[in-house]
mmCIF file of C-alpha atoms in Angstrom:
data_model
loop_
_atom_site.group_PDB
_atom_site.id
_atom_site.type_symbol
_atom_site.label_atom_id
_atom_site.label_comp_id
_atom_site.label_asym_id
_atom_site.label_seq_id
_atom_site.Cartn_x
_atom_site.Cartn_y
_atom_site.Cartn_z
ATOM 1 C CA MET R 246 -10.042 -1.565 12.090
ATOM 2 C CA ASN R 247 -12.741 -1.354 9.984
ATOM 3 C CA GLU R 248 -12.361 -0.100 6.409
ATOM 4 C CA TRP R 249 -12.793 3.330 4.926
ATOM 5 C CA LYS R 250 -15.488 2.960 2.105
ATOM 6 C CA GLY R 251 -15.884 6.803 1.795
ATOM 7 C CA SER R 252 -19.306 7.982 2.826
ATOM 8 C CA ARG R 253 -22.685 9.871 1.797
ATOM 9 C CA PHE R 254 -20.941 12.893 2.509
ATOM 10 C CA TYR R 255 -17.666 11.756 0.618
ATOM 11 C CA VAL R 256 -17.711 10.220 -2.591
ATOM 12 C CA ALA R 257 -14.180 8.533 -3.079
ATOM 13 C CA SER R 258 -12.502 6.876 -6.262
ATOM 14 C CA GLU R 259 -11.841 3.204 -5.551
ATOM 15 C CA GLU R 260 -8.029 3.858 -5.394
ATOM 16 C CA LEU R 261 -8.081 6.486 -2.893
ATOM 17 C CA MET R 262 -10.216 4.178 -0.766
ATOM 18 C CA GLN R 263 -7.958 1.678 -0.731
ATOM 19 C CA ALA R 264 -4.820 3.785 -0.280
ATOM 20 C CA VAL R 265 -6.037 5.028 2.793
ATOM 21 C CA ASN R 266 -6.926 1.512 4.247
ATOM 22 C CA ILE R 267 -3.211 0.363 3.269
ATOM 23 C CA ALA R 268 -1.755 3.507 4.892
ATOM 24 C CA VAL R 269 -3.615 2.323 8.412
ATOM 25 C CA ALA R 270 -3.174 -1.229 7.771
ATOM 26 C CA LEU R 271 0.857 -0.462 7.368
ATOM 27 C CA GLU R 272 0.883 1.896 10.180
ATOM 28 C CA LYS R 273 2.310 4.625 7.529
ATOM 29 C CA PRO R 274 1.667 8.095 6.707
ATOM 30 C CA LEU R 275 -0.645 8.721 4.149
ATOM 31 C CA LEU R 276 0.834 11.932 1.372
ATOM 32 C CA ILE R 277 -1.858 12.970 -0.526
ATOM 33 C CA LYS R 278 -1.369 15.471 -3.069
ATOM 34 C CA GLY R 279 -3.536 17.288 -5.708
ATOM 35 C CA GLU R 280 -5.234 20.458 -7.367
ATOM 36 C CA PRO R 281 -6.136 22.699 -4.576
ATOM 37 C CA GLY R 282 -9.251 22.319 -4.036
ATOM 38 C CA THR R 283 -9.963 18.290 -4.423
ATOM 39 C CA GLY R 284 -10.896 17.211 -1.364
ATOM 40 C CA LYS R 285 -7.643 16.595 0.281
ATOM 41 C CA THR R 286 -8.759 18.166 3.480
ATOM 42 C CA LYS R 287 -12.107 16.661 3.565
ATOM 43 C CA LEU R 288 -10.548 13.057 3.263
ATOM 44 C CA ALA R 289 -8.845 13.796 6.980
ATOM 45 C CA GLU R 290 -12.541 14.685 8.077
ATOM 46 C CA ALA R 291 -14.486 12.090 6.477
ATOM 47 C CA VAL R 292 -11.871 9.443 8.008
ATOM 48 C CA SER R 293 -12.420 10.568 11.245
ATOM 49 C CA ASP R 294 -15.757 10.706 11.319
ATOM 50 C CA ALA R 295 -15.706 7.329 9.715
ATOM 51 C CA LEU R 296 -13.649 5.519 11.883
ATOM 52 C CA ARG R 297 -15.155 7.637 15.068
ATOM 53 C CA LYS R 298 -11.704 8.768 15.886
ATOM 54 C CA LYS R 299 -10.773 12.641 17.035
ATOM 55 C CA LEU R 300 -9.213 14.816 14.049
ATOM 56 C CA ILE R 301 -6.642 16.656 14.929
ATOM 57 C CA LEU R 302 -5.415 19.356 12.542
ATOM 58 C CA TRP R 303 -2.131 20.566 12.192
ATOM 59 C CA ASN R 304 -2.354 23.383 9.771
ATOM 60 C CA ILE R 305 1.441 24.372 8.309
ATOM 61 C CA LYS R 306 2.802 27.853 7.255
ATOM 62 C CA SER R 307 5.675 29.352 5.290
ATOM 63 C CA THR R 308 7.172 30.158 8.941
ATOM 64 C CA THR R 309 6.020 27.021 10.867
ATOM 65 C CA LYS R 310 9.139 24.726 12.423
ATOM 66 C CA ALA R 311 8.984 20.908 13.115
ATOM 67 C CA GLN R 312 9.308 21.709 16.580
ATOM 68 C CA GLU R 313 6.183 23.249 16.758
ATOM 69 C CA GLY R 314 4.364 20.540 16.028
ATOM 70 C CA LEU R 315 6.472 18.578 19.096
ATOM 71 C CA TYR R 316 6.348 21.539 22.060
ATOM 72 C CA VAL R 317 6.871 24.904 22.730
ATOM 73 C CA TYR R 318 9.265 25.842 26.136
ATOM 74 C CA ASP R 319 7.531 29.065 27.065
ATOM 75 C CA VAL R 320 10.517 30.371 28.361
ATOM 76 C CA VAL R 321 9.199 34.236 29.161
ATOM 77 C CA GLN R 322 6.274 32.943 30.370
ATOM 78 C CA ARG R 323 8.348 31.402 33.111
ATOM 79 C CA LEU R 324 10.780 34.324 33.366
ATOM 80 C CA TYR R 325 7.226 36.274 33.983
ATOM 81 C CA ASP R 326 6.411 34.508 36.297
ATOM 82 C CA SER R 327 9.769 34.055 38.555
ATOM 83 C CA GLN R 328 9.566 37.902 38.576
ATOM 84 C CA PHE R 329 6.171 38.203 40.100
ATOM 85 C CA GLY R 330 6.638 35.100 42.353
ATOM 86 C CA SER R 331 4.088 33.000 41.110
ATOM 87 C CA GLU R 332 3.571 29.519 42.243
ATOM 88 C CA GLY R 333 5.138 26.556 40.326
ATOM 89 C CA VAL R 334 7.998 28.592 38.452
ATOM 90 C CA ASP R 335 10.512 25.787 39.435
ATOM 91 C CA ASN R 336 8.351 23.324 37.700
ATOM 92 C CA ILE R 337 9.654 23.555 34.118
ATOM 93 C CA GLU R 338 6.573 21.147 33.389
ATOM 94 C CA LYS R 339 4.457 23.308 33.474
ATOM 95 C CA HIS R 340 5.847 25.965 30.895
ATOM 96 C CA VAL R 341 6.182 23.374 28.392
ATOM 97 C CA LYS R 342 2.778 23.024 26.184
ATOM 98 C CA LEU R 343 2.654 20.452 23.811
ATOM 99 C CA GLY R 344 1.794 20.809 19.962
ATOM 100 C CA LYS R 345 0.191 19.116 17.834
ATOM 101 C CA LEU R 346 1.642 15.625 17.346
ATOM 102 C CA GLY R 347 2.828 15.900 20.831
ATOM 103 C CA GLU R 348 -1.202 16.369 21.495
ATOM 104 C CA ALA R 349 -2.185 13.155 18.917
ATOM 105 C CA PHE R 350 0.812 11.041 20.791
ATOM 106 C CA THR R 351 -0.341 11.314 24.210
ATOM 107 C CA ALA R 352 -4.218 10.830 23.660
ATOM 108 C CA LYS R 353 -6.196 8.021 25.525
ATOM 109 C CA ARG R 354 -7.536 6.803 21.992
ATOM 110 C CA GLN R 355 -6.000 6.445 18.811
ATOM 111 C CA VAL R 356 -6.448 9.973 16.775
ATOM 112 C CA VAL R 357 -6.050 10.911 12.863
ATOM 113 C CA LEU R 358 -3.894 13.554 12.554
ATOM 114 C CA LEU R 359 -3.769 15.611 9.289
ATOM 115 C CA ILE R 360 -0.650 17.845 8.669
ATOM 116 C CA ASP R 361 -2.342 20.247 5.946
ATOM 117 C CA GLU R 362 -0.462 21.660 3.271
ATOM 118 C CA ILE R 363 3.245 20.295 4.094
ATOM 119 C CA ASP R 364 4.634 21.827 1.200
ATOM 120 C CA LYS R 365 4.316 25.251 2.743
ATOM 121 C CA ALA R 366 6.756 24.843 4.985
ATOM 122 C CA ASP R 367 11.003 25.232 4.362
ATOM 123 C CA LEU R 368 12.122 22.298 2.729
ATOM 124 C CA GLU R 369 14.197 20.954 6.473
ATOM 125 C CA PHE R 370 10.613 20.713 7.210
ATOM 126 C CA PRO R 371 9.662 17.181 6.590
ATOM 127 C CA ASN R 372 13.185 15.759 7.242
ATOM 128 C CA ASP R 373 12.524 17.473 10.943
ATOM 129 C CA LEU R 374 9.959 14.760 11.305
ATOM 130 C CA LEU R 375 11.143 11.528 10.086
ATOM 131 C CA TRP R 376 12.483 10.361 13.541
ATOM 132 C CA GLU R 377 9.405 11.329 15.098
ATOM 133 C CA LEU R 378 6.936 9.295 12.783
ATOM 134 C CA ASP R 379 9.279 6.425 12.400
ATOM 135 C CA ARG R 380 9.812 5.928 16.235
ATOM 136 C CA MET R 381 6.715 7.903 17.380
ATOM 137 C CA GLU R 382 8.492 9.337 20.013
ATOM 138 C CA PHE R 383 10.253 12.572 20.802
ATOM 139 C CA HIS R 384 12.871 14.164 23.707
ATOM 140 C CA ILE R 385 11.680 17.437 26.277
ATOM 141 C CA PRO R 386 15.558 18.552 27.161
ATOM 142 C CA GLU R 387 13.913 20.511 29.631
ATOM 143 C CA THR R 388 12.366 18.213 32.032
ATOM 144 C CA GLY R 389 14.192 14.947 30.627
ATOM 145 C CA ARG R 390 10.969 13.670 29.315
ATOM 146 C CA THR R 391 10.491 10.881 27.035
ATOM 147 C CA VAL R 392 6.944 11.708 24.585
ATOM 148 C CA THR R 393 6.260 8.068 23.418
ATOM 149 C CA ALA R 394 2.646 7.963 21.386
ATOM 150 C CA LYS R 395 -0.164 5.624 23.467
ATOM 151 C CA HIS R 396 -1.585 4.754 20.284
ATOM 152 C CA ARG R 397 0.121 5.212 16.964
ATOM 153 C CA PRO R 398 -2.039 8.183 15.223
ATOM 154 C CA VAL R 399 -3.062 7.549 11.692
ATOM 155 C CA VAL R 400 -1.535 10.191 9.866
ATOM 156 C CA ILE R 401 -2.877 12.041 6.693
ATOM 157 C CA ILE R 402 -0.451 14.498 5.325
ATOM 158 C CA THR R 403 -1.782 16.832 2.258
ATOM 159 C CA SER R 404 0.230 18.483 -0.384
ATOM 160 C CA ASN R 405 -0.674 21.075 -2.933
ATOM 161 C CA ALA R 406 2.587 20.049 -4.947
ATOM 162 C CA GLY R 407 4.068 23.748 -4.595
ATOM 163 C CA LYS R 408 7.367 21.916 -4.040
ATOM 164 C CA GLU R 409 9.198 18.686 -4.410
ATOM 165 C CA LEU R 410 9.157 16.706 -0.975
ATOM 166 C CA PRO R 411 12.417 15.226 0.165
ATOM 167 C CA ASP R 412 13.062 11.305 -1.396
ATOM 168 C CA ALA R 413 13.572 9.934 2.487
ATOM 169 C CA PHE R 414 10.506 11.618 3.445
ATOM 170 C CA LEU R 415 8.535 10.002 0.431
ATOM 171 C CA ARG R 416 10.185 6.438 1.240
ATOM 172 C CA ARG R 417 8.025 6.498 4.451
ATOM 173 C CA CYS R 418 4.758 7.265 2.894
ATOM 174 C CA VAL R 419 1.909 6.125 1.303
ATOM 175 C CA PHE R 420 1.242 7.983 -1.665
ATOM 176 C CA HIS R 421 -1.717 8.924 -4.007
ATOM 177 C CA TYR R 422 -2.531 11.651 -6.107
ATOM 178 C CA ILE R 423 -6.239 12.393 -6.375
ATOM 179 C CA GLU R 424 -7.004 12.872 -10.038
ATOM 180 C CA PHE R 425 -9.633 15.733 -10.648
ATOM 181 C CA PRO R 426 -13.086 14.012 -10.751
ATOM 182 C CA ASP R 427 -14.157 13.078 -14.059
ATOM 183 C CA LYS R 428 -17.826 14.177 -15.120
ATOM 184 C CA GLU R 429 -19.103 10.779 -13.383
ATOM 185 C CA LEU R 430 -17.671 11.020 -10.333
ATOM 186 C CA LEU R 431 -18.269 15.074 -9.938
ATOM 187 C CA THR R 432 -22.238 14.492 -10.556
ATOM 188 C CA GLU R 433 -21.923 12.117 -7.567
ATOM 189 C CA ILE R 434 -19.953 14.891 -5.846
ATOM 190 C CA ILE R 435 -22.551 17.215 -6.562
ATOM 191 C CA ARG R 436 -26.073 15.204 -5.717
ATOM 192 C CA VAL R 437 -24.542 15.004 -2.378
ATOM 193 C CA HIS R 438 -24.896 18.721 -1.818
ATOM 194 C CA PHE R 439 -27.586 19.001 -3.617
ATOM 195 C CA PRO R 440 -29.655 15.674 -4.006
ATOM 196 C CA ASP R 441 -32.756 17.399 -5.865
ATOM 197 C CA LEU R 442 -31.081 19.341 -8.083
ATOM 198 C CA ASN R 443 -32.825 20.070 -11.791
ATOM 199 C CA ASP R 444 -31.203 17.527 -14.032
ATOM 200 C CA LYS R 445 -30.993 20.467 -16.783
ATOM 201 C CA LEU R 446 -29.350 22.311 -14.851
ATOM 202 C CA LEU R 447 -26.596 20.208 -13.459
ATOM 203 C CA SER R 448 -25.885 18.814 -17.188
ATOM 204 C CA GLN R 449 -25.918 22.449 -18.057
ATOM 205 C CA VAL R 450 -23.573 23.221 -14.949
ATOM 206 C CA LEU R 451 -21.040 20.569 -16.247
ATOM 207 C CA GLU R 452 -21.031 21.358 -19.539
ATOM 208 C CA ALA R 453 -20.009 25.350 -19.075
ATOM 209 C CA PHE R 454 -17.564 23.556 -16.038
ATOM 210 C CA TYR R 455 -15.631 21.290 -17.971
ATOM 211 C CA ARG R 456 -15.385 23.390 -21.226
ATOM 212 C CA ILE R 457 -13.535 26.538 -19.057
ATOM 213 C CA ARG R 458 -11.267 24.061 -17.444
ATOM 214 C CA SER R 459 -10.220 22.627 -20.775
ATOM 215 C CA LEU R 460 -9.069 26.248 -22.168
ATOM 216 C CA PRO R 461 -5.812 26.342 -22.480
ATOM 217 C CA GLN R 462 -5.959 30.294 -21.672
ATOM 218 C CA ILE R 463 -7.001 29.610 -17.898
ATOM 219 C CA LYS R 464 -4.425 29.722 -15.853
ATOM 220 C CA LYS R 465 -5.986 28.569 -12.683
ATOM 221 C CA LYS R 466 -8.977 26.466 -13.290
ATOM 222 C CA PRO R 467 -11.946 26.072 -11.292
ATOM 223 C CA SER R 468 -12.263 23.444 -8.773
ATOM 224 C CA THR R 469 -15.049 21.304 -7.184
ATOM 225 C CA SER R 470 -15.184 23.394 -4.107
ATOM 226 C CA GLU R 471 -15.794 26.114 -6.900
ATOM 227 C CA VAL R 472 -18.571 24.394 -9.168
ATOM 228 C CA ILE R 473 -20.413 23.587 -5.936
ATOM 229 C CA ASP R 474 -20.453 27.320 -4.991
ATOM 230 C CA TRP R 475 -21.645 28.006 -8.416
ATOM 231 C CA ILE R 476 -24.078 25.863 -8.164
ATOM 232 C CA GLN R 477 -25.446 27.617 -5.158
ATOM 233 C CA ALA R 478 -25.108 30.857 -6.482
ATOM 234 C CA LEU R 479 -27.317 29.367 -9.547
ATOM 235 C CA ILE R 480 -29.430 28.440 -7.537
ATOM 236 C CA HIS R 481 -30.161 31.651 -5.090
ATOM 237 C CA GLY R 482 -30.267 33.904 -7.841
ATOM 238 C CA GLY R 483 -32.956 31.556 -9.852
ATOM 239 C CA VAL R 484 -31.039 31.520 -13.305
ATOM 240 C CA ASN R 485 -32.895 29.565 -16.255
ATOM 241 C CA PRO R 486 -30.879 26.870 -16.884
ATOM 242 C CA GLU R 487 -30.626 27.194 -20.660
ATOM 243 C CA ARG R 488 -28.424 30.441 -19.720
ATOM 244 C CA ILE R 489 -25.770 28.744 -18.190
ATOM 245 C CA VAL R 490 -23.510 27.516 -21.083
ATOM 246 C CA GLU R 491 -24.662 30.973 -23.344
ATOM 247 C CA GLU R 492 -23.663 33.313 -20.554
ATOM 248 C CA VAL R 493 -21.978 31.893 -17.843
ATOM 249 C CA PRO R 494 -23.468 33.557 -14.708
ATOM 250 C CA TYR R 495 -21.552 34.718 -12.015
ATOM 251 C CA LEU R 496 -18.386 33.784 -13.505
ATOM 252 C CA GLY R 497 -16.346 35.875 -10.527
ATOM 253 C CA VAL R 498 -17.617 32.406 -8.167
ATOM 254 C CA LEU R 499 -15.624 30.429 -10.646
ATOM 255 C CA LEU R 500 -12.462 32.537 -11.697
ATOM 256 C CA LYS R 501 -10.696 34.615 -9.134
ATOM 257 C CA LYS R 502 -8.049 36.271 -11.665
ATOM 258 C CA ASN R 503 -8.544 39.303 -13.868
ATOM 259 C CA GLU R 504 -6.770 37.439 -16.794
ATOM 260 C CA ASP R 505 -8.962 34.374 -16.613
ATOM 261 C CA ILE R 506 -11.763 35.816 -16.576
ATOM 262 C CA ASP R 507 -10.688 38.207 -19.421
ATOM 263 C CA ALA R 508 -9.404 35.406 -21.437
ATOM 264 C CA LEU R 509 -13.105 33.285 -21.105
ATOM 265 C CA ARG R 510 -14.582 36.297 -22.610
ATOM 266 C CA LEU R 511 -12.170 36.811 -25.542
ATOM 267 C CA ASN R 512 -12.490 32.468 -26.239
ATOM 268 C CA TRP R 513 -15.779 31.551 -25.327
ATOM 269 C CA ARG R 514 -17.927 30.885 -28.192
#
């Protein structure tokens, strides 16, 4: 497999590139943590695109159970079919639908599987996946079928560190924390989105943005995705770059809490 080296649409640090390639080489899940908006989800898209492999997204919610990622047996639909005499009602396989993990295992070619925001689920969720991620197979008791991965998927797991993950799960992963980019790296990221951005506007945006992030009174600090949106708003509004640091226009694009906006207005100098 070719090594992943980032892309023109996704600027990655050397450490992140190494983490991706080591996880692929060792055939282990890559667990990515970091602040919201630092590109964790976009990473899987970039890896999928660069390696020319289909991306399967399993978006985790607070109610998600590990079983759903394997398969779902639709008992209600089977009962409905039996009542109305539908054909094939005795074929249980017809009422078994593979989940995202099942799709990844049965794909004809290797895929990239993104398990996004795993920390949203309950504490048992990661442990319930240990066997399947280790063995790359699972059993369907209703049909007696064992689903074994045709190709081990490239597994990328993201977490916003909402809760601690079990040690047994962590031991099976390659781990990387995406640090918030410094000015040099953020400049590269911004240039990807705005290659012709005025230098003066860029320097003023960076000065204001990092000053905002440094204020201890700000609880929800603006992220990379929010500074991209802010630049778009500044361009759309035709804002004079000289005004940016002094006035911080379109503040609601950067800050999403009333108390943070009030705190900035009180402490901005």
